[in-house]
Coordinates of C-alpha atoms and ligand atoms in Angstrom, one line a residue:
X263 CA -10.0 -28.8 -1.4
X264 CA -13.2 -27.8 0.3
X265 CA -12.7 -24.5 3.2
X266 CA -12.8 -27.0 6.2
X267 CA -10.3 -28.9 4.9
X268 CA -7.8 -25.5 3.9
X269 CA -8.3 -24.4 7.3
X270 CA -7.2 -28.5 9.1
X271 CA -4.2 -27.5 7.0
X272 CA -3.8 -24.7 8.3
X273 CA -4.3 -25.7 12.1
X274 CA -2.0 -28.4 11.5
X275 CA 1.2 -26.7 9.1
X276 CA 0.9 -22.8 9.4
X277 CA 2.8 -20.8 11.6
X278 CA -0.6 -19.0 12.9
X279 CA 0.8 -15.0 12.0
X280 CA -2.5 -14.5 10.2
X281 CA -6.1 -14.2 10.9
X282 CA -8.1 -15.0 8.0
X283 CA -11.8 -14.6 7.1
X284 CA -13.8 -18.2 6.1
X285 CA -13.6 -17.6 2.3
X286 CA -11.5 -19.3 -0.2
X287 CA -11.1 -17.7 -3.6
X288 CA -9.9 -19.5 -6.4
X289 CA -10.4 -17.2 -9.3
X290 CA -10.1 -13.7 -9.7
X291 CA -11.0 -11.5 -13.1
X292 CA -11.4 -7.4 -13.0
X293 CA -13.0 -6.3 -10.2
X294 CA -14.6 -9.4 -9.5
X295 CA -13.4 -12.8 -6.8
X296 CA -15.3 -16.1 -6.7
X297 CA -14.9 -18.8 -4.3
X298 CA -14.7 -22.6 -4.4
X299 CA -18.7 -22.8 -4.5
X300 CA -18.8 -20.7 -7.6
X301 CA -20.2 -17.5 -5.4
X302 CA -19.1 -14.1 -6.7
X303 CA -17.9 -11.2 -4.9
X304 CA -17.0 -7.4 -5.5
X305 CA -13.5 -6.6 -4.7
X306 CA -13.0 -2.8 -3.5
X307 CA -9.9 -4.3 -1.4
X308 CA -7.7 -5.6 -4.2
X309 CA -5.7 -7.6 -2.1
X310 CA -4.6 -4.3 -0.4
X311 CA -4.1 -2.0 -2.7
X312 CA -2.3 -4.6 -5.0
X313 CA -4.7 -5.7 -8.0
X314 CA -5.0 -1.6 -8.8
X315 CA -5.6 -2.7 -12.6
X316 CA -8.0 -5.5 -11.3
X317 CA -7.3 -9.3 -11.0
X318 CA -5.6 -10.8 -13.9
X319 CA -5.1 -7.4 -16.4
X320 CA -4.8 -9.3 -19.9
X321 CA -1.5 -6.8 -20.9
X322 CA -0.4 -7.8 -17.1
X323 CA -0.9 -11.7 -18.2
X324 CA 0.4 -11.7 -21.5
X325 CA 3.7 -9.6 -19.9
X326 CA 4.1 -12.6 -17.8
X327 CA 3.5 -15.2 -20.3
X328 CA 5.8 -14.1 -22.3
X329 CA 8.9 -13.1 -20.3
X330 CA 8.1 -16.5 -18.3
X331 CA 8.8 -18.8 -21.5
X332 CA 11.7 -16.5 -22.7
X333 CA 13.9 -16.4 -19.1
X334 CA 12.5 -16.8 -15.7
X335 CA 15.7 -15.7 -14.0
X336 CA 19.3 -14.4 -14.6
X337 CA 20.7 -12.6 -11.1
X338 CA 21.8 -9.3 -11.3
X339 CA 25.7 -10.5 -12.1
X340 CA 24.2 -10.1 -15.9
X341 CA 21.8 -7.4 -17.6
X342 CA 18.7 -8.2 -18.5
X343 CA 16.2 -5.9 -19.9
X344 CA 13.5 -5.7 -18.6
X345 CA 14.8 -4.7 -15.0
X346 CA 17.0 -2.2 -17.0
X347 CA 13.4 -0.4 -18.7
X348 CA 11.5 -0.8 -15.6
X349 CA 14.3 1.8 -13.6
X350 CA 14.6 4.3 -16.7
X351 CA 10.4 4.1 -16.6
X352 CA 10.1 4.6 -12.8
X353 CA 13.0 7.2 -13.0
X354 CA 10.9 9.2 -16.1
X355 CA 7.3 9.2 -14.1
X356 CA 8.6 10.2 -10.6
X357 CA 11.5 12.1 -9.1
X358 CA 14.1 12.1 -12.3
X359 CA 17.4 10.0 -10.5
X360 CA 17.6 6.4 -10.0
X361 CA 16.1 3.4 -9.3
X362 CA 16.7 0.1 -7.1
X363 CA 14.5 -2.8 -7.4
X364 CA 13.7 -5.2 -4.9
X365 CA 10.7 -7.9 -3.8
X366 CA 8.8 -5.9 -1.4
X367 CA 7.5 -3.0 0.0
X368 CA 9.3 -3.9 3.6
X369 CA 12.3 -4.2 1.4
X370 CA 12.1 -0.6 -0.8
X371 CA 11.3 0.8 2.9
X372 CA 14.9 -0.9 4.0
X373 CA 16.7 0.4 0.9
X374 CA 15.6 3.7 1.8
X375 CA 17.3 3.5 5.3
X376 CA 20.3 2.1 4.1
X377 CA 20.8 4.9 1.8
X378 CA 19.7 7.9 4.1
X379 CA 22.2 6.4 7.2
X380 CA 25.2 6.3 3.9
X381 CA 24.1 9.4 3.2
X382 CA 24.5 11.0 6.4
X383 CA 26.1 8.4 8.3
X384 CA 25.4 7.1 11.9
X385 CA 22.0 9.7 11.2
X386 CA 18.5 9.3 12.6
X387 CA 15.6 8.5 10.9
X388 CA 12.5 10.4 11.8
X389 CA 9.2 8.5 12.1
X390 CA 5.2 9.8 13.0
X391 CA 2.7 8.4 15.0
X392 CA 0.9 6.1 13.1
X393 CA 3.2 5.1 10.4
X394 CA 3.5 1.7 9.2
X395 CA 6.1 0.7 7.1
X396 CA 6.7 -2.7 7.5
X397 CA 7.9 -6.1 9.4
X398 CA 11.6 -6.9 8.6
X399 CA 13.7 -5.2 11.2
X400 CA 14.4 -1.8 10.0
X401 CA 10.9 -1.4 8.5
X402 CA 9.7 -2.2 11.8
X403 CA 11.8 -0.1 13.7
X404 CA 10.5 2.4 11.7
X405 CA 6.6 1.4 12.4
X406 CA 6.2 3.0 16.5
X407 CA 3.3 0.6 16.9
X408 CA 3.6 -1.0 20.7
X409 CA 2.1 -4.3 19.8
X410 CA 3.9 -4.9 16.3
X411 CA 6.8 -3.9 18.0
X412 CA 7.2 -5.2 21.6
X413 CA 7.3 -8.4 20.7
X414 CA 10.4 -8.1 18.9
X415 CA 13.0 -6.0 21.0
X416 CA 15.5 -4.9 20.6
X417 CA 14.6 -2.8 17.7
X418 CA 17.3 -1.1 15.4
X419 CA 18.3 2.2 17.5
X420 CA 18.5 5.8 15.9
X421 CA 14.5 6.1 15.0
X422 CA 12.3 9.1 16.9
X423 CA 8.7 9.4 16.7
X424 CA 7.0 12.1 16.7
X425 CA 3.4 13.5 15.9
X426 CA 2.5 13.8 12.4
X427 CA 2.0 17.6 12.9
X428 CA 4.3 20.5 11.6
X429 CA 5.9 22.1 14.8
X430 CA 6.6 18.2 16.0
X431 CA 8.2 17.7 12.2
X432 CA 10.2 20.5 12.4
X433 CA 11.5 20.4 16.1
X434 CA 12.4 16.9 15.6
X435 CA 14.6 17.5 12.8
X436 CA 18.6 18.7 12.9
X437 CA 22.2 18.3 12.3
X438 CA 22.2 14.3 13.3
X439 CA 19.1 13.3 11.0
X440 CA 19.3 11.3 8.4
X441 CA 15.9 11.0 6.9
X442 CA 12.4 11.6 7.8
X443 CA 10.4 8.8 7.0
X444 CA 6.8 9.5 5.9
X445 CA 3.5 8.2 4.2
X446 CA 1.9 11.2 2.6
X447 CA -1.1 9.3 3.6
X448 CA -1.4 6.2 6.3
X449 CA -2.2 3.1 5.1
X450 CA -2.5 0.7 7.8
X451 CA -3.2 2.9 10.0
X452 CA -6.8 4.1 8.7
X453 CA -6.5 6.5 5.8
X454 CA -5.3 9.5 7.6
X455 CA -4.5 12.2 5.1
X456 CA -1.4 13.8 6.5
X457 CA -1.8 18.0 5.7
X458 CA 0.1 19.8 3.4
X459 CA 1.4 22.0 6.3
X460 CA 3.1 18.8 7.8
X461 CA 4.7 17.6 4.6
X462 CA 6.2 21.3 3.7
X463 CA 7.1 21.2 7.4
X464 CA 9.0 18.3 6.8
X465 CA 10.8 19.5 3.3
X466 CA 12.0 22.5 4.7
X467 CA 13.6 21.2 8.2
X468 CA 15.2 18.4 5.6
X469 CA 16.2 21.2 3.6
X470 CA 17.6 23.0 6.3
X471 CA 19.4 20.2 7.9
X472 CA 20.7 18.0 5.1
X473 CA 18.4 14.9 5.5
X474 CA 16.8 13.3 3.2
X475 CA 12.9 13.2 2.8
X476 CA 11.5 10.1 1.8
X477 CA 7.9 9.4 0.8
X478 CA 6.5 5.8 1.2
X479 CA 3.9 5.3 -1.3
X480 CA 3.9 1.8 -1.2
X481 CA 0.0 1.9 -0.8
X482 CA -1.1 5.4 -1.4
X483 CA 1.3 5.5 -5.1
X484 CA 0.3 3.8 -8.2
X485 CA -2.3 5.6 -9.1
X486 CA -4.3 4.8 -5.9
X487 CA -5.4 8.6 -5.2
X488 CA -5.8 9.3 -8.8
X489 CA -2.8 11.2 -9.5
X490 CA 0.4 8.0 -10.1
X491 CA 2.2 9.4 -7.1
X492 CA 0.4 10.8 -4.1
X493 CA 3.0 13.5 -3.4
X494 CA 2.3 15.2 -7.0
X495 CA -1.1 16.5 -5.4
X496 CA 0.9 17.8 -2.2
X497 CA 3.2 20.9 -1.7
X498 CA 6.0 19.3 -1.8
X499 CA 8.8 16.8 -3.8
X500 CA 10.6 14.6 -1.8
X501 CA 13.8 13.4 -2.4
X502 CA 13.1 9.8 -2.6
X503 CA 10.2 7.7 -2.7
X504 CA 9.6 3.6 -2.4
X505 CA 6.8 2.1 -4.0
X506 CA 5.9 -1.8 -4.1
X507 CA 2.0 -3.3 -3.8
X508 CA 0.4 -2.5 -7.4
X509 CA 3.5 -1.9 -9.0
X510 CA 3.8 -5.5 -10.0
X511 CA 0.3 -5.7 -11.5
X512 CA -0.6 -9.0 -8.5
X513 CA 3.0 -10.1 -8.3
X514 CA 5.9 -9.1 -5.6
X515 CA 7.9 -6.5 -6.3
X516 CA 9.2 -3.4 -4.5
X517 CA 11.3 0.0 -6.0
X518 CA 13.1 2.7 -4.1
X519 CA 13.2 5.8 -6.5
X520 CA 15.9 8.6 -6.1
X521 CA 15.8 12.1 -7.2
X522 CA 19.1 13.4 -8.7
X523 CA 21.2 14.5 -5.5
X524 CA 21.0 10.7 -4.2
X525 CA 21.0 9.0 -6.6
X526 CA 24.4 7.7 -6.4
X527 CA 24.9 7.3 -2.7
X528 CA 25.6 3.5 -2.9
X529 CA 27.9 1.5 -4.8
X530 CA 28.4 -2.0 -5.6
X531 CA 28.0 -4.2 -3.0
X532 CA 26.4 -2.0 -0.5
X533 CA 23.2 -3.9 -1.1
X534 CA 21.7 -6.4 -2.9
X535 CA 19.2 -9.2 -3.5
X536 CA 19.2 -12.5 -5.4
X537 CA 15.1 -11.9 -7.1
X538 CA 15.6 -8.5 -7.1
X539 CA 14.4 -7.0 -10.5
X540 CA 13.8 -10.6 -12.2
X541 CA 12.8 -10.7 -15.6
X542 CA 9.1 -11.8 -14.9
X543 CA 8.2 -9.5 -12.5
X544 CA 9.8 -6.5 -14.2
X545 CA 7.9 -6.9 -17.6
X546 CA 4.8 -7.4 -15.3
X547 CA 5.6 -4.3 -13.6
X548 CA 6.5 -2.1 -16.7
X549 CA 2.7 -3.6 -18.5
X550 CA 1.4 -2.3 -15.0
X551 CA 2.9 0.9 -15.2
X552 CA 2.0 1.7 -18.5
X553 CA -1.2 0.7 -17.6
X554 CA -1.5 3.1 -14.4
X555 CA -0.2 5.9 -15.8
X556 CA -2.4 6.7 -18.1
X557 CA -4.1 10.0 -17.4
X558 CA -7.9 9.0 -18.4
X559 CA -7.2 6.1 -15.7
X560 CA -6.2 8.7 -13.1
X561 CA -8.9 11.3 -14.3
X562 CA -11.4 8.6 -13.6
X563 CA -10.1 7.4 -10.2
X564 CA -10.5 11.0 -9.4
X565 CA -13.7 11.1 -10.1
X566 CA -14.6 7.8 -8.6
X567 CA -13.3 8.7 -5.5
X568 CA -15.7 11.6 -5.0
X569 CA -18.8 9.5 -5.9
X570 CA -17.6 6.2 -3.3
X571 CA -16.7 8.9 -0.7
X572 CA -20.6 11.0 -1.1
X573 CA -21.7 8.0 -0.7
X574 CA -19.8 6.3 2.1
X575 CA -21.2 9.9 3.8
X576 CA -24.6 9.1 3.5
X577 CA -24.9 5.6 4.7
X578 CA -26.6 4.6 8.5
X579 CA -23.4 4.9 11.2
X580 CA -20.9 6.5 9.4
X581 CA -19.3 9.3 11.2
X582 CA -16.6 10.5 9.2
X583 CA -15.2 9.7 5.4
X584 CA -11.6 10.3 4.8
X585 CA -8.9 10.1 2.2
X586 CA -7.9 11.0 -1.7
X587 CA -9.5 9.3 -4.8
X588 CA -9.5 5.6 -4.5
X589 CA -7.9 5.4 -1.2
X590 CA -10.7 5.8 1.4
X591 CA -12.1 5.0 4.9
X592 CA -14.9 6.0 7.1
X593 CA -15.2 5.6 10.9
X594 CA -18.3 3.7 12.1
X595 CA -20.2 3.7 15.1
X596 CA -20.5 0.3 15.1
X597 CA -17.7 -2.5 15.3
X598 CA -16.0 -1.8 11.8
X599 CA -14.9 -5.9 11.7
X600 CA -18.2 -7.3 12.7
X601 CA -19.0 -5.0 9.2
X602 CA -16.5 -6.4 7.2
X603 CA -17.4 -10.1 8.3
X604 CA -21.0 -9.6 7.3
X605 CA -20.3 -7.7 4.0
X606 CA -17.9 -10.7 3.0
X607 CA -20.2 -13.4 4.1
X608 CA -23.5 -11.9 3.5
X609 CA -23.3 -9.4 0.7
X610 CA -20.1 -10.7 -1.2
X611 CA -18.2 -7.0 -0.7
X612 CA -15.0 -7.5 -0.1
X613 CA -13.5 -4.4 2.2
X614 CA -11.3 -4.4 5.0
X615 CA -10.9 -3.0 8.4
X616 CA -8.2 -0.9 10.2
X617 CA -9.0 -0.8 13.4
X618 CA -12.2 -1.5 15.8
X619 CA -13.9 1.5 13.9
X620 CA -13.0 1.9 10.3
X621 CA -13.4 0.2 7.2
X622 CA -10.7 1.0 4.6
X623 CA -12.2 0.9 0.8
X624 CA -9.3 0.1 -1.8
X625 CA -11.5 -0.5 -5.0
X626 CA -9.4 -1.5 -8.5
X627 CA -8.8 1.8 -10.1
X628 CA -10.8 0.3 -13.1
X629 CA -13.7 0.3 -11.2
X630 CA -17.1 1.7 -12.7
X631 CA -19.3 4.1 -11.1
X632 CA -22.6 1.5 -11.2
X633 CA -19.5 -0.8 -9.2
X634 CA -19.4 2.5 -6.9
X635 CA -23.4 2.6 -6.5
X636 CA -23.4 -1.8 -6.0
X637 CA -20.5 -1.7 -3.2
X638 CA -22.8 1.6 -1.7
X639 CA -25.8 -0.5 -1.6
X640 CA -24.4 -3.9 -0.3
X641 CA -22.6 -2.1 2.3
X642 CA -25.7 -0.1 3.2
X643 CA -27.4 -2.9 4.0
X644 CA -24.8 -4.3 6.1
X645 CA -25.0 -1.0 8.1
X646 CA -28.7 -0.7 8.3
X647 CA -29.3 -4.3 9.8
X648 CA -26.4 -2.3 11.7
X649 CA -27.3 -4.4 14.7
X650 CA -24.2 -5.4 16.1
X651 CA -22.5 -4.8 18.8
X652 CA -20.7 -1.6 19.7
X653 CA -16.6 -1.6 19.0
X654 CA -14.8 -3.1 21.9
X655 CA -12.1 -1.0 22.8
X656 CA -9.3 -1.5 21.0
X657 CA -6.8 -3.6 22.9
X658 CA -3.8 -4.3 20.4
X659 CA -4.3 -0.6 17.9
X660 CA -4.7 -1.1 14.0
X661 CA -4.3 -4.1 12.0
X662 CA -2.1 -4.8 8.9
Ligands
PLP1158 C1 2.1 -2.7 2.8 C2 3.0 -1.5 3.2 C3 4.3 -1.7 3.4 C4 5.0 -3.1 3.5 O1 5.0 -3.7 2.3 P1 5.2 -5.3 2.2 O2 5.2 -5.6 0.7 O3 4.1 -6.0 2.9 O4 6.5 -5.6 2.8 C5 5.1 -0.6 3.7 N1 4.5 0.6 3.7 C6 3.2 0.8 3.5 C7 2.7 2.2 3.4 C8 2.4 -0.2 3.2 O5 1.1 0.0 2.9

């Protein structure tokens, strides 16, 4: 089907909650996309932080292949083994308690509030400015943005939000909370690097109060800022992390990840789901783990991320470059989607924006440095016609 006729469909059949670009891919291999007319395009977006290991990883694909013609689904009244290795791996590369499996990052992020409040019932959960973790109801209550929120009231109570800074953190936290709630690094929101004083902040008013600390590194984990988790180059452990986007190598899947002194907070039946942990999807994730966690991998990403991120510095109408290895944005003068449209459409470079004034770079972790200097130079020329229009101001905050 030709692009025209994709988007009649879409008039026609789709509930409109998305805004897409004009492109249609239809095949996707490394750190390459192509559409229907056969044009090819760099990917330093993978699908949100998603195709870390690039589009269709061979070890990912054969995982698949194989688990799918051995048994596509069993539901969790029966073992099966790879959901059982998958846990015990997560378990082994992060915070040493237990693992639940579920579909989605919305859904690791909901697991994580439903233990924290059985933890410490009836608690709070503390939230920053900025966060986002989310659209199902709890996730949501948990992301304080007006315009993905107001819409939707009433919003599940028991959530404050505060400023991700440490004397907010720590005033915000006492007897009554449950859990703070925090992305070591925004996503959504623009790349913003929360500081190591804010995180320790964090750990010791949780320490000091009983509440939980939870990480989401459904974007900035998986090897994404060249260490697998983002909190092992912070200050601080937390005591539970979710993860979800490249954990299933391109296909759904979501984890909430305990360390020992919650690991057993629920029972059975205290929650659940019917997908959750599937055979396919957990022998794609356990190929995609092994893949990620290899230490030349993360070494590389390291490196990678200092060369895009030099580079980003230098080009016409960037004011500021932020963020850790592979997970980076810089703030434009310039309207940061007019930027985006014309790299897509014009110079095949396929980034994203965040807001009216950033453009987020999510590159595959396998992503070469002349990939670095290509991206550089097809954005730079984006920037240098750099002839558009100023950023309106934004009326509705950050996309996502
Ligand atoms: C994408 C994202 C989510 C939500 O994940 P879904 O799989 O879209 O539900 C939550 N938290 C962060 C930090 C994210 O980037």
């Amino acid at each position: 089907m030709t692009l025209a006729e994709l988007q009649a469909l879409e008039r026609a059949s789709v509930i409109p909650s998305y805004a897409r670009l004009p492109v249609e891919f239809v095949r996707g291999a490394g750190t390459r996309l192509w559409d229907d007319e056969g044009n090819e395009y760099l990917d330093f977006l993978s699908g949100i932080s998603v195709t870390n290991l690039g589009h269709c990883h061979p070890r990912v694909v054969e995982a698949v292949r194989d688990q799918t013609g051995r048994l596509m689904h069993a539901s969790n009244l029966f073992y099966t083994e790879p959901a059982m290795r998958l846990a015990a791996r997560l378990v082994d590369l992060s915070l040493g308690g237990k693992a639940y499996l579920c579909n989605s990052g919305a859904e690791a992020n909901e697991a994580a509030i439903k233990l924290a409040r059985k933890a410490k019932p009836a608690g709070d959960v503390v939230v920053v400015h900025g966060a986002f973790h989310g659209r199902t109801y709890g996730a949501l209550s948990a992301t304080p943005q007006e315009s993905k929120q107001a819409p939707f009231a009433p919003l599940l109570p028991g959530f404050r939000v505060v400023a991700p800074e440490p004397e907010a953190l720590a005033g915000a936290v006492d007897e009554r909370t449950a859990a703070v709630l925090l992305e070591p690094i925004q996503g959504e929101s623009g790349v913003n690097v929360l500081s190591d004083d804010c995180l320790r902040a964090a750990r010791s008013a949780c320490d000091a109060h009983g509440a939980a600390l939870i990480f989401d590194e459904i974007q900035c984990g998986m090897g994404r800022t060249g260490t697998l988790w983002a909190y092992e180059q912070s200050a601080v452990r937390p005591d539970a992390i979710t993860a979800a986007k490249a954990l299933g190598g391109g296909l759904p899947i979501g984890a909430l990840i305990t360390g020992e002194r919650l690991a057993d907070v629920l029972s059975p039946g205290d929650h659940g789901s019917t997908f959750a942990g599937g055979p396919v999807i957990a022998a794609a994730a356990l190929a995609a783990l092994a893949l990620t966690s290899d230490e030349r991998l993360l070494e590389d990403v390291r490196e990678r991320g200092l060369r895009l991120a030099a580079g980003l510095q230098r080009l016409p109408h960037v004011l500021r470059t932020r963020g850790r290895g592979l997970m980076l944005a810089c703030e434009l003068d310039i309207s940061a989607p007019e930027v985006v449209r014309q790299a897509l459409l014009e110079q095949r470079l396929v980034v994203n924006a965040t807001g009216p004034t950033a453009v987020r770079l999510l590159p595959p972790l396998i992503v070469s440095a002349a990939e670095i200097d290509d991206a550089l130079a097809r954005l730079g020329t984006v920037l240098q016609a750099g002839a558009m229009e100023r950023p309106r101001q934004a009326a509705g905050g950050p996309s996502g």
